[in-house]
Amino acid sequence: MANRVYAIDLIGYGYSDKPNPREFEESFYTFETWGEQLNTFCAEVVKSDAFFICNSIGGLVGLQAAVMEPQTCKGIVLLDISLRMLHINKQPWFGRPFIRSFQNLLRNTVIGKLFFNAVATPESVKNILCQCYHDTSAVTDELVQMILQPGLDPGAVDVFLEFICYSGGPLPEDLLPMVKCPVLVAWGEKDPWEPVELGRAYGSFDAVEDFVVLPNVGHCPQDEAPELVNPLVESFVKLHS
């Protein structure tokens, strides 16, 4: 084995604890919280600096962690990082009050839980995955259950509603100029959620060494096409080790 690899569940997700967001005076489920978690994990478990390999919204976490503690991160690979198109700053000014009203409706009425219950079913999860995976044969029953099961844990609904209502915090374009380590960006050519045409703009930041388009791949290339992603990661790590 050439490298040690860790895959962690961010607090609130997977099999990590899911504290009730209503028990905190300030927002708890933020990129600052998750960035601190990632850096603490490196300090207490990995016990060394590390490379961060991040997909989708995890890309914001990796960037935030690298900005908070630059000495911890040796380099970042961003796979289809979330563009955060629902961020408040990306909405027209006249629509922002409506967005806040809708978020309050989801958080504070039964509508939010009804919405969650409609989504948290095997059929809904499979349909969502078949949207974001270009190769739908990769969407197996095992994958559906791996994603669905932790979402049925106590407290998961509150975390889900809190996060879909999180339209503040940093954007990738806010964090990339502050990153001190090398960055590789790779993007699934067929990603329907984060279009590669928009993602190309991230290739122009000074920290970004390369922007690689992954042909015929959707939003989760590390799972859908590991034969494309793993060599990129291995060569990036070797170059900067």
PDB file of N, CA and C in Angstrom, residues 40 56 69 71 90 102-103 117 133 159 168 181 185 188 211 231:
ATOM      1  N   THR A  40      -9.084  18.732  12.879  1.00  0.00           N
ATOM      2  CA  THR A  40      -8.930  18.015  14.149  1.00  0.00           C
ATOM      3  C   THR A  40      -8.709  16.528  13.899  1.00  0.00           C
ATOM      4  N   SER A  56     -17.970  17.291  -4.499  1.00  0.00           N
ATOM      5  CA  SER A  56     -19.190  18.070  -4.360  1.00  0.00           C
ATOM      6  C   SER A  56     -19.083  19.083  -3.221  1.00  0.00           C
ATOM      7  N   GLU A  69      -6.251  26.169   8.554  1.00  0.00           N
ATOM      8  CA  GLU A  69      -4.972  25.661   9.045  1.00  0.00           C
ATOM      9  C   GLU A  69      -4.122  25.229   7.851  1.00  0.00           C
ATOM     10  N   GLN A  71      -1.083  24.710   7.371  1.00  0.00           N
ATOM     11  CA  GLN A  71      -0.004  23.766   7.621  1.00  0.00           C
ATOM     12  C   GLN A  71      -0.473  22.314   7.600  1.00  0.00           C
ATOM     13  N   LYS A  90     -25.994  34.453  -5.069  1.00  0.00           N
ATOM     14  CA  LYS A  90     -26.180  34.112  -6.477  1.00  0.00           C
ATOM     15  C   LYS A  90     -27.644  34.252  -6.911  1.00  0.00           C
ATOM     16  N   PHE A 102     -39.216  30.763   2.365  1.00  0.00           N
ATOM     17  CA  PHE A 102     -39.344  29.336   2.062  1.00  0.00           C
ATOM     18  C   PHE A 102     -38.497  28.508   3.020  1.00  0.00           C
ATOM     19  N   GLN A 103     -37.292  28.994   3.335  1.00  0.00           N
ATOM     20  CA  GLN A 103     -36.429  28.275   4.272  1.00  0.00           C
ATOM     21  C   GLN A 103     -37.077  28.200   5.654  1.00  0.00           C
ATOM     22  N   ASN A 117     -39.605  13.117   4.317  1.00  0.00           N
ATOM     23  CA  ASN A 117     -40.180  11.770   4.241  1.00  0.00           C
ATOM     24  C   ASN A 117     -40.401  11.328   2.799  1.00  0.00           C
ATOM     25  N   TYR A 133     -25.529  10.264 -11.676  1.00  0.00           N
ATOM     26  CA  TYR A 133     -24.597   9.303 -12.266  1.00  0.00           C
ATOM     27  C   TYR A 133     -24.896   9.191 -13.758  1.00  0.00           C
ATOM     28  N   VAL A 159     -30.991  17.803  10.515  1.00  0.00           N
ATOM     29  CA  VAL A 159     -29.746  18.159   9.833  1.00  0.00           C
ATOM     30  C   VAL A 159     -30.014  18.429   8.356  1.00  0.00           C
ATOM     31  N   GLY A 168     -25.879  30.649   3.082  1.00  0.00           N
ATOM     32  CA  GLY A 168     -24.806  31.602   3.337  1.00  0.00           C
ATOM     33  C   GLY A 168     -23.470  30.901   3.310  1.00  0.00           C
ATOM     34  N   CYS A 181      -1.933  25.843  -0.682  1.00  0.00           N
ATOM     35  CA  CYS A 181      -1.435  24.570  -1.191  1.00  0.00           C
ATOM     36  C   CYS A 181      -1.855  24.375  -2.654  1.00  0.00           C
ATOM     37  N   VAL A 185      -8.279  20.325  -9.979  1.00  0.00           N
ATOM     38  CA  VAL A 185      -9.732  20.278 -10.164  1.00  0.00           C
ATOM     39  C   VAL A 185     -10.046  19.291 -11.277  1.00  0.00           C
ATOM     40  N   GLY A 188     -16.613  15.877 -13.935  1.00  0.00           N
ATOM     41  CA  GLY A 188     -17.344  14.971 -14.807  1.00  0.00           C
ATOM     42  C   GLY A 188     -17.993  15.725 -15.961  1.00  0.00           C
ATOM     43  N   PHE A 211      -6.972  21.688 -14.626  1.00  0.00           N
ATOM     44  CA  PHE A 211      -8.409  21.419 -14.671  1.00  0.00           C
ATOM     45  C   PHE A 211      -8.608  20.280 -15.656  1.00  0.00           C
ATOM     46  N   PRO A 231      -5.794   7.321 -10.782  1.00  0.00           N
ATOM     47  CA  PRO A 231      -4.469   7.709 -11.306  1.00  0.00           C
ATOM     48  C   PRO A 231      -4.194   9.204 -11.176  1.00  0.00           C
TER      49      PRO A 231
END
